[in-house]
Each structure stands twice: as C-alpha cells, then as structure tokens.
Coordinates of N, CA and C in Angstrom, one line a residue:
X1 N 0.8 -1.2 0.0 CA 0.0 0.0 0.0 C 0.9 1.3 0.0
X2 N 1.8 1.3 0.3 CA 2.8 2.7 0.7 C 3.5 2.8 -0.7
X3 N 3.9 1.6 -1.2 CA 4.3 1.9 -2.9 C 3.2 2.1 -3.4
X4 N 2.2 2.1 -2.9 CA 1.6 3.0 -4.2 C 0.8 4.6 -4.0
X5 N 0.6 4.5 -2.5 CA 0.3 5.8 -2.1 C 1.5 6.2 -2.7
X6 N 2.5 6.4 -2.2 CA 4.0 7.3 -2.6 C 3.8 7.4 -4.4
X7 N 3.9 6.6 -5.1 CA 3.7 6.7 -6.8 C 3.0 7.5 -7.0
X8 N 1.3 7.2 -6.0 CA 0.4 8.3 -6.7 C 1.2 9.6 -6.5
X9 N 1.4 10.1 -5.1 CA 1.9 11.5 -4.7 C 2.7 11.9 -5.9
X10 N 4.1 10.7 -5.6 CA 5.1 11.6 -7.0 C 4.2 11.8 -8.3
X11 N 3.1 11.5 -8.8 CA 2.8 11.3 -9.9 C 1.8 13.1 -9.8
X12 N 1.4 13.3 -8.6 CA 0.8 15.0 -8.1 C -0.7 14.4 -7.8
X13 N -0.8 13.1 -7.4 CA -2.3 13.0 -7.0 C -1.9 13.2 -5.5
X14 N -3.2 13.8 -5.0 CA -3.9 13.6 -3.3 C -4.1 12.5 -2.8
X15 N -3.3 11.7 -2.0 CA -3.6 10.4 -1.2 C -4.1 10.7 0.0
X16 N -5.6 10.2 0.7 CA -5.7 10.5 1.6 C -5.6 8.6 2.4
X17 N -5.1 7.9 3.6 CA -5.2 7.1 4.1 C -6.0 6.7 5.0
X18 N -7.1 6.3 4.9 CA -7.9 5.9 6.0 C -7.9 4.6 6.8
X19 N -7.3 4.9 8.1 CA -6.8 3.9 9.0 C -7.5 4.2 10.4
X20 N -7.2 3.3 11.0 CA -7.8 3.1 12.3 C -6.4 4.0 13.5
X21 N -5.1 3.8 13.0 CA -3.9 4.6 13.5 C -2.7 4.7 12.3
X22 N -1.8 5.0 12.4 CA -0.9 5.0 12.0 C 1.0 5.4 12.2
X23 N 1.2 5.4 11.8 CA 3.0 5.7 12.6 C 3.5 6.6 11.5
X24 N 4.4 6.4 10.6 CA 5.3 7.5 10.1 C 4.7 7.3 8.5
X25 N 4.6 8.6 8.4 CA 4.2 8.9 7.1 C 5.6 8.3 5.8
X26 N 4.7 7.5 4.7 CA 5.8 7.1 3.9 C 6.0 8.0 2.9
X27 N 5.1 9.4 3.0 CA 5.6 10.6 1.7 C 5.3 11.6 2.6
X28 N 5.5 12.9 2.4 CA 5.6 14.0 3.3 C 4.0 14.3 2.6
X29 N 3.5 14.1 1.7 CA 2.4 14.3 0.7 C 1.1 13.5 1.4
X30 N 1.3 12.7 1.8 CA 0.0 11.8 2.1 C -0.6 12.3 3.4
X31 N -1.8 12.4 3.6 CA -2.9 12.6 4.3 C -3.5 11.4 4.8
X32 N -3.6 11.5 6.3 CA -4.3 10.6 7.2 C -5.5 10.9 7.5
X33 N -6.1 9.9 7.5 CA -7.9 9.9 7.9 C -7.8 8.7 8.8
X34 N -7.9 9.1 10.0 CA -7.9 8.3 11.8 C -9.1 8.0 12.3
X35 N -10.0 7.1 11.9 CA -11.3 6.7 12.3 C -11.3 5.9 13.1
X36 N -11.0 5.6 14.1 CA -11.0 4.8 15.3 C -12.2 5.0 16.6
X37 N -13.0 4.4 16.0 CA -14.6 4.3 16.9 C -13.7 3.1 18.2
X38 N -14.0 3.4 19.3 CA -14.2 2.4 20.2 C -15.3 0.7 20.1
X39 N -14.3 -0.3 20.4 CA -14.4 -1.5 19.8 C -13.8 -3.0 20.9
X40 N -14.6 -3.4 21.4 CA -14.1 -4.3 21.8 C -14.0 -5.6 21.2
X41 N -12.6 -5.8 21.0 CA -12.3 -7.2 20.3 C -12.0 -6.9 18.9
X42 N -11.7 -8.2 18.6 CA -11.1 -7.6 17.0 C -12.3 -7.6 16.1
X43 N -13.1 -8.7 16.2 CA -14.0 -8.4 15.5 C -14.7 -7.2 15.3
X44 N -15.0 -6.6 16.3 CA -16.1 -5.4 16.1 C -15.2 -4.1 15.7
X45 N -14.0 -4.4 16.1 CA -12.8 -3.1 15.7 C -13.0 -3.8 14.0
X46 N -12.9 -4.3 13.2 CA -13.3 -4.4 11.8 C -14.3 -4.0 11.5
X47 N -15.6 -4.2 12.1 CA -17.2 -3.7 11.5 C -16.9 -2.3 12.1
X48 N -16.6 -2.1 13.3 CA -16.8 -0.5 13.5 C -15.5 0.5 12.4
X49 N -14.6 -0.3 12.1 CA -13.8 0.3 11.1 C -14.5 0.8 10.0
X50 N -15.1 -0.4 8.8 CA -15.9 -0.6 7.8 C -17.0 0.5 8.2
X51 N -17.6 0.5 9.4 CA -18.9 1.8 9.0 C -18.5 2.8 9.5
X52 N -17.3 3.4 10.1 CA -16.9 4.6 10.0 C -16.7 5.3 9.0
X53 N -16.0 4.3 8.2 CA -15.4 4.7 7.0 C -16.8 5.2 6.1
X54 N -17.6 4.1 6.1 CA -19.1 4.6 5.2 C -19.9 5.7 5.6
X55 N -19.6 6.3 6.6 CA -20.5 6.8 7.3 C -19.8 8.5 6.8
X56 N -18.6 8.1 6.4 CA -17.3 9.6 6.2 C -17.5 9.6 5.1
X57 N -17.3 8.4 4.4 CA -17.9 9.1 3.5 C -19.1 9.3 2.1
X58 N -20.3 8.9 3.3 CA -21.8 9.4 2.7 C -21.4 10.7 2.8
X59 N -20.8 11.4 3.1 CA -20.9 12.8 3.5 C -19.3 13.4 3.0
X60 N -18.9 13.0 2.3 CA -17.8 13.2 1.5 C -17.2 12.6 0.4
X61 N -17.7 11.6 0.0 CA -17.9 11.0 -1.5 C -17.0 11.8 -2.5
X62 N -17.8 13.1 -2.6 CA -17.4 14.1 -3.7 C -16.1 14.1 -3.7
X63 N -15.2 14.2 -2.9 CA -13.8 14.6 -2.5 C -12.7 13.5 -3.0
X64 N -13.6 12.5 -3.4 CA -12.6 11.3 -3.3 C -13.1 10.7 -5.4
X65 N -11.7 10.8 -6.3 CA -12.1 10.4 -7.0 C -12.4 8.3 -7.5
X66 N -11.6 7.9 -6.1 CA -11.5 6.4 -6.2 C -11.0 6.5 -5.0
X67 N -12.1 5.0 -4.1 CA -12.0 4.3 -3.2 C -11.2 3.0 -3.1
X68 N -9.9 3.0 -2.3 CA -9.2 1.8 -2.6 C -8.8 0.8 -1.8
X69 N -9.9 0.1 -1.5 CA -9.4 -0.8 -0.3 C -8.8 -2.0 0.1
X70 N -8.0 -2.6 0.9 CA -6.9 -3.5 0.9 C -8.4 -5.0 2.4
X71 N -9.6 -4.7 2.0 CA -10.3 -5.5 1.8 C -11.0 -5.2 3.6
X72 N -11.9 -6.0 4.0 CA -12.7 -5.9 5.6 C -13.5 -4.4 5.6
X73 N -13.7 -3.7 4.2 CA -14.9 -2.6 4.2 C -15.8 -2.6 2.9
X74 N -16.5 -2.3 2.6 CA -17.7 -2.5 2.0 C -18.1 -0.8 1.1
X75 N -17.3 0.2 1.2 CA -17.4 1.4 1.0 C -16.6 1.6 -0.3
X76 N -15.7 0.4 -0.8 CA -14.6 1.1 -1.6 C -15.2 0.5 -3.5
X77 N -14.5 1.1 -3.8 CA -14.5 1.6 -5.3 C -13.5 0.2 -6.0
X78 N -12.6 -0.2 -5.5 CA -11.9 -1.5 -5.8 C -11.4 -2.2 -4.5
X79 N -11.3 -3.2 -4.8 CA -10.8 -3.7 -3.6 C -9.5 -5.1 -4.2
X80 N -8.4 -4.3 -3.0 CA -7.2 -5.7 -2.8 C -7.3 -6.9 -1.5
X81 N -7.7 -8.2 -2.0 CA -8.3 -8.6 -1.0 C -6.7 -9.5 -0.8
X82 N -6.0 -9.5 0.6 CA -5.0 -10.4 0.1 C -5.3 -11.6 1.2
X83 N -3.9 -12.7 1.2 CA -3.9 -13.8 2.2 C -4.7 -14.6 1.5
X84 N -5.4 -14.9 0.2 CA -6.6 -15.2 -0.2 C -7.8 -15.3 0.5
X85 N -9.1 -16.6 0.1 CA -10.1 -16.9 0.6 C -10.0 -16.8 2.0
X86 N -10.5 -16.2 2.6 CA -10.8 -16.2 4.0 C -11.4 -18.0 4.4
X87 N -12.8 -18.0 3.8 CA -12.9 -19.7 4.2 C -12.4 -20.8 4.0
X88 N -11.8 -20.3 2.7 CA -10.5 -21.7 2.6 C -9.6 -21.8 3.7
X89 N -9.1 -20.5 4.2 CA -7.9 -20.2 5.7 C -8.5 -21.2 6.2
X90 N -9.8 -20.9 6.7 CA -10.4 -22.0 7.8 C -10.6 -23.2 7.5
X91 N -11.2 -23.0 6.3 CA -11.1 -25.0 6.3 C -10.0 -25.5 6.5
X92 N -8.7 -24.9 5.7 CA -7.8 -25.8 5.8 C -6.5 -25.2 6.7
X93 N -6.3 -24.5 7.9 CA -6.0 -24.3 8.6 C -6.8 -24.8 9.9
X94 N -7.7 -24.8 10.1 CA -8.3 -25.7 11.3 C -8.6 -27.5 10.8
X95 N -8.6 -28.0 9.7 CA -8.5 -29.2 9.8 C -9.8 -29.4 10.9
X96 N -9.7 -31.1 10.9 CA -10.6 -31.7 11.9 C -11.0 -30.9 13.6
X97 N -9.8 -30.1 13.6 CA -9.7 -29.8 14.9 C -11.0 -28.2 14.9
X98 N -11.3 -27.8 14.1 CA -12.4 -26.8 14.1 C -13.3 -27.3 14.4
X99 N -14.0 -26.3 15.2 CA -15.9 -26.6 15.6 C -16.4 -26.4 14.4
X100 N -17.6 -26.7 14.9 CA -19.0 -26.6 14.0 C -19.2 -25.2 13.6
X101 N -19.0 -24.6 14.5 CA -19.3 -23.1 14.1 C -17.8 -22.3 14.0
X102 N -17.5 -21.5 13.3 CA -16.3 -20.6 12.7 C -16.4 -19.1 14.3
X103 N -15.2 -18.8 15.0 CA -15.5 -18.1 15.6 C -16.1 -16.7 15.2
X104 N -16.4 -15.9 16.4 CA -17.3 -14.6 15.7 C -16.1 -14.1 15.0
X105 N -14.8 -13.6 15.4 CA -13.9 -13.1 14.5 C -14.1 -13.1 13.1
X106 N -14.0 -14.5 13.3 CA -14.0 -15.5 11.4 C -15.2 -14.9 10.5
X107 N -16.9 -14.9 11.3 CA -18.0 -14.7 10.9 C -18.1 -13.4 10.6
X108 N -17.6 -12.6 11.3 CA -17.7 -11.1 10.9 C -16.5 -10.7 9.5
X109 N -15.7 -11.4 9.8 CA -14.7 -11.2 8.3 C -15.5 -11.4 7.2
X110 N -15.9 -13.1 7.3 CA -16.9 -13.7 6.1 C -17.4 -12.9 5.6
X111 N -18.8 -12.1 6.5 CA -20.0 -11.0 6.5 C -18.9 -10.3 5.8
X112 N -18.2 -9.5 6.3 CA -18.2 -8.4 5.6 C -17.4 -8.4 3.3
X113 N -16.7 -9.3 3.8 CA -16.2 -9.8 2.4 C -17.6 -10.3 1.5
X114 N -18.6 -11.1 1.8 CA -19.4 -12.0 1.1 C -20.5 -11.1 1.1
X115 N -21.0 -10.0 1.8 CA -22.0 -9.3 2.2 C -21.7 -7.6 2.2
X116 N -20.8 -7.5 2.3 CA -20.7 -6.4 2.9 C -21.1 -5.3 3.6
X117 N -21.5 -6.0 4.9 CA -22.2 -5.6 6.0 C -22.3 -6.6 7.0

C-alpha cells in the first residue's frame, strides 16, 4: 500500500489514508484519515472500522475520486483482497480440529467480504 500511495503522490495525486492509526508517514504528501470508533475485540474493531469509513464518506464521497481498499470494508470503489479466501484459511488451517461453528472473529470477516455488511 505505501508503494503505491507514494507513486500516486510523486505522480501529483492527493492520497488521503484511511486507517484506524498509523505511525510514520511514507511521503511528506499523504494525508491521514484516523477513524478509530471504540471497539471491543477484533472483531467489532473491523465492523466499527468498515462503518466509520461509510458513514465519512456518505458525506464526502465528492472529495474522493476512487476508493481503494486493501479489503474488511464495503465502501470502496476496488478492492485488494490479500492472504486469499478467508474460508478456505479456515477449512484448511483448522483441519478436523475446528468446531461446527467458525468463531465470531471469522464470521464477521466472512460477512463483511461476502456481504458487505
């Protein structure tokens, strides 16, 4: 993600970053967008990530010529989904040894990749 924010910048586009935190800027050019709703657990720190972001931007859309998301939101314009299939992870990283049911973590990833929402 930072090779390509930085490319856009040298190239004279506006990168704005929308993150939950972040540490050191990788162009003096890029712009942070810090949506960090309070969230217990990882799960819900993902969904409350995902509708903060939607919620910024119903109300700022205009501003943004392409949404580009590196995947777990439902607001973007393309999406890089990486690690592959989320349910394949689980099938074949839990093996026999998984329950019947996928934990909430797992279920809210699913939802939001398959559903988005």
């Amino acid at each position: 993600m930072n090779y390509l924010a930085c490319g856009l910048c040298e190239r004279g586009h506006e990168v704005t970053i929308a993150c939950r935190s972040h540490a050191v800027k990788p162009h003096p050019d890029i712009k942070f967008l810090v949506l960090s709703k309070f969230a217990i657990g990882s799960a819900w720190r993902y969904w409350a990530f995902a509708r903060a972001l939607e919620q910024f931007l119903a109300d700022n859309r205009e501003q943004y010529d392409v949404v580009f998301a590196l995947g777990r939101t439902w607001s973007q314009d393309i999406v890089r989904v990486s690690g592959g299939c989320h349910q394949t992870w689980l099938d074949t990283m839990a093996g026999p040894r998984r329950s019947a049911k996928p934990k909430f973590k797992d279920r809210v990833q699913l939802r939001l990749v398959l559903t988005g929402k």
